[in-house]
Short mmCIF file of C-alpha atoms in Angstrom, two decimals:
data_model
loop_
_atom_site.label_atom_id
_atom_site.label_comp_id
_atom_site.label_asym_id
_atom_site.label_seq_id
_atom_site.Cartn_x
_atom_site.Cartn_y
_atom_site.Cartn_z
CA LEU E 1 -0.07 -0.34 0.23
CA ASN E 2 1.06 3.99 -0.63
CA ASN E 3 -0.06 4.93 2.48
CA GLU E 4 2.85 2.08 4.01
CA ILE E 5 6.06 3.95 1.74
CA PHE E 6 4.76 7.46 2.33
CA PRO E 7 2.33 7.52 5.58
CA GLU E 8 1.13 11.12 5.23
CA ASN E 9 0.23 11.81 1.79
CA LYS E 10 2.62 14.49 1.08
CA TYR E 11 3.25 12.52 -2.00
CA THR E 12 1.92 11.08 -5.12
CA ILE E 13 3.20 7.30 -5.35
CA PHE E 14 3.57 5.87 -9.30
CA ARG E 15 5.03 2.35 -8.50
CA LEU E 16 5.61 -0.26 -10.82
CA ASP E 17 6.24 -3.86 -8.62
CA ARG E 18 7.90 -6.88 -9.65
CA SER E 19 5.81 -9.32 -12.13
CA ASN E 20 7.05 -11.92 -14.39
CA GLU E 21 6.93 -9.63 -17.26
CA THR E 22 8.74 -6.66 -16.01
CA HIS E 23 11.70 -9.01 -13.93
CA PRO E 24 11.90 -12.14 -16.43
CA ILE E 25 13.31 -14.92 -15.12
CA ASP E 26 17.17 -15.28 -15.81
CA GLU E 27 17.06 -19.40 -18.11
CA ASN E 28 20.60 -19.82 -17.12
CA ASN E 29 20.07 -18.76 -12.67
CA THR E 30 16.10 -19.97 -12.87
CA ARG E 31 16.73 -19.24 -8.93
CA LYS E 32 17.72 -16.05 -9.20
CA PHE E 33 14.12 -14.62 -9.45
CA ARG E 34 12.53 -13.26 -6.99
CA LYS E 35 8.58 -13.72 -6.86
CA ASN E 36 8.05 -11.41 -3.45
CA GLY E 37 9.07 -7.68 -2.87
CA GLY E 38 10.85 -5.73 -5.61
CA GLY E 39 9.88 -2.56 -7.82
CA VAL E 40 10.49 0.64 -8.55
CA LEU E 41 8.95 3.88 -7.29
CA ILE E 42 8.59 7.78 -7.96
CA GLY E 43 7.61 9.93 -5.58
CA ILE E 44 6.34 13.45 -5.70
CA ASN E 45 6.19 16.07 -3.60
CA ASN E 46 1.99 17.05 -3.59
CA GLN E 47 2.94 20.66 -3.31
CA ILE E 48 4.56 20.97 -6.94
CA SER E 49 1.99 22.40 -8.68
CA ALA E 50 1.75 20.55 -12.12
CA SER E 51 0.07 17.89 -14.09
CA ILE E 52 1.90 14.06 -13.69
CA LYS E 53 0.97 11.20 -16.04
CA ILE E 54 2.85 8.40 -16.04
CA ILE E 55 4.42 7.75 -19.32
CA PRO E 56 3.51 3.50 -20.37
CA ILE E 57 6.49 1.33 -21.19
CA LYS E 58 6.44 -1.94 -22.31
CA CYS E 59 9.75 -2.94 -21.38
CA LYS E 60 11.17 -6.07 -19.43
CA ALA E 61 12.43 -4.77 -16.80
CA GLU E 62 10.88 -2.71 -13.74
CA LEU E 63 11.14 1.07 -15.87
CA LEU E 64 8.48 3.82 -14.84
CA ALA E 65 8.70 7.38 -15.88
CA VAL E 66 5.69 9.88 -15.30
CA GLU E 67 5.74 13.03 -17.27
CA ILE E 68 5.34 16.01 -14.84
CA VAL E 69 3.70 19.68 -16.87
CA PHE E 70 4.41 22.66 -14.71
CA GLU E 71 2.17 26.10 -15.21
CA ASN E 72 4.25 27.35 -16.84
CA LYS E 73 4.51 24.49 -19.74
CA SER E 74 7.71 22.92 -18.96
CA LYS E 75 8.35 19.44 -18.94
CA ILE E 76 10.58 16.87 -17.82
CA ILE E 77 10.72 13.60 -17.47
CA ILE E 78 11.57 11.01 -13.87
CA ALA E 79 12.12 7.39 -15.29
CA THR E 80 13.37 4.73 -12.40
CA CYS E 81 15.03 1.69 -14.21
CA TYR E 82 15.76 -1.81 -11.28
CA ARG E 83 17.87 -4.04 -14.45
CA VAL E 84 18.10 -7.65 -13.23
CA GLY E 85 22.35 -7.89 -13.80
CA THR E 86 22.11 -11.05 -14.80
CA LEU E 87 20.09 -10.58 -18.16
CA GLY E 88 22.15 -9.87 -21.26
CA ASN E 89 21.90 -8.48 -24.76
CA THR E 90 18.26 -8.54 -25.84
CA ASN E 91 17.03 -7.93 -22.80
CA ALA E 92 19.71 -4.49 -22.79
CA GLU E 93 18.43 -3.71 -25.94
CA GLU E 94 14.92 -3.04 -24.78
CA ILE E 95 15.76 -1.44 -21.93
CA LEU E 96 17.69 0.83 -24.39
CA ASN E 97 14.86 1.19 -26.02
CA ALA E 98 12.60 2.77 -24.14
CA ILE E 99 14.40 5.14 -22.99
CA ARG E 100 15.73 6.26 -26.39
CA LYS E 101 12.07 6.94 -26.84
CA LEU E 102 11.90 8.86 -23.82
CA SER E 103 14.16 11.08 -25.16
CA ARG E 104 12.88 11.47 -28.37
CA LYS E 105 9.56 12.98 -25.96
CA LYS E 106 8.91 16.06 -27.89
CA ALA E 107 9.50 19.46 -25.54
CA VAL E 108 11.05 17.58 -22.83
CA GLN E 109 13.69 20.25 -21.46
CA ARG E 110 14.78 18.07 -18.28
CA MET E 111 15.29 13.98 -18.45
CA PHE E 112 16.52 12.42 -15.27
CA VAL E 113 16.31 8.11 -14.99
CA ILE E 114 17.47 6.85 -11.94
CA GLY E 115 17.75 3.17 -11.08
CA ASP E 116 20.40 0.19 -10.58
CA PHE E 117 21.17 -0.91 -13.50
CA ASN E 118 23.42 -3.90 -12.91
CA LEU E 119 26.76 -2.17 -14.21
CA PRO E 120 29.72 -2.90 -12.18
CA GLY E 121 32.35 -3.19 -15.04
CA ILE E 122 31.95 0.68 -16.30
CA ASN E 123 33.94 3.25 -15.25
CA TRP E 124 32.35 6.72 -15.43
CA ASN E 125 34.86 8.64 -15.47
CA GLU E 126 36.65 7.11 -18.35
CA GLY E 127 33.85 6.24 -19.68
CA LYS E 128 34.89 3.01 -20.55
CA GLY E 129 33.12 -1.07 -19.74
CA LYS E 130 34.67 -4.20 -19.30
CA THR E 131 32.25 -5.65 -20.98
CA GLY E 132 30.50 -5.48 -24.64
CA LEU E 133 27.44 -5.26 -21.79
CA ASP E 134 28.18 -2.28 -20.16
CA ASN E 135 29.91 -0.28 -23.74
CA THR E 136 26.54 -1.39 -24.80
CA PHE E 137 24.96 0.83 -22.40
CA LEU E 138 27.10 3.40 -22.09
CA ASN E 139 26.90 3.69 -26.25
CA GLY E 140 22.85 3.96 -25.35
CA PHE E 141 22.77 6.51 -22.26
CA MET E 142 25.10 8.58 -24.97
CA GLU E 143 23.54 8.44 -27.72
CA CYS E 144 20.21 10.02 -25.75
CA GLY E 145 22.93 12.74 -24.46
CA LEU E 146 22.44 11.55 -21.04
CA VAL E 147 24.87 12.06 -18.93
CA GLN E 148 26.08 9.84 -15.55
CA CYS E 149 26.15 12.33 -12.23
CA ILE E 150 26.95 9.83 -9.75
CA HIS E 151 30.96 10.18 -9.05
CA GLU E 152 31.45 7.88 -6.09
CA PRO E 153 31.07 4.11 -5.15
CA THR E 154 26.97 3.28 -4.33
CA HIS E 155 28.05 -0.05 -3.57
CA LYS E 156 30.28 -1.47 -0.85
CA LYS E 157 32.36 -3.17 -3.07
CA GLY E 158 33.55 0.21 -4.65
CA ALA E 159 31.34 0.43 -7.67
CA ILE E 160 28.68 2.66 -8.86
CA LEU E 161 25.99 0.18 -8.82
CA ASP E 162 23.16 2.88 -8.50
CA ILE E 163 22.70 5.47 -11.26
CA LEU E 164 21.29 9.26 -11.97
CA LEU E 165 21.89 10.32 -15.71
CA SER E 166 20.32 13.52 -17.08
CA LYS E 167 20.75 15.45 -20.42
CA SER E 168 22.96 18.24 -18.73
CA THR E 169 24.08 18.65 -14.66
CA ASP E 170 24.15 22.41 -14.40
CA HIS E 171 20.32 22.22 -12.68
CA LEU E 172 22.07 19.34 -10.20
CA GLN E 173 23.60 20.13 -6.82
CA ASP E 174 24.45 19.19 -3.65
CA LEU E 175 24.23 15.57 -4.52
CA LYS E 176 25.10 12.68 -2.25
CA VAL E 177 26.41 9.03 -1.97
#
């Protein structure tokens, strides 16, 4: 229930709970699938004066996006994603195709993609990946004009797994991991 997450109704909650469609079973490791729990969520503060709608996405990943249109007609997109780390190139291309579609939406001033893409082999500072899959994602993000905004490890093993991508960083400040 949404009120279990944010009990004071200060946020409008958009969520995509885990399912077989959004979190496909890895055929190489069928025990890895977790039926209970999981999913992604976007919470928008109710004090923001704007119209907000979910952007429908068909994708075999936990990928959720909302479009926010402010009173001055400016638009932003906020998307969040959890990618199963063991799924391969087909899943990667499906996710990237959905992000490409979002990045091409008309009259959008800003776009943010936030999530855990399970890409521990990427060196974000150098823009290089250890695997072909890492480089597929790097190239796809660059193609969309998205820049990684988190530059310090988000995982105890020193990797940056949780990412924040944006088309520009000039409007971001005080980012903390």
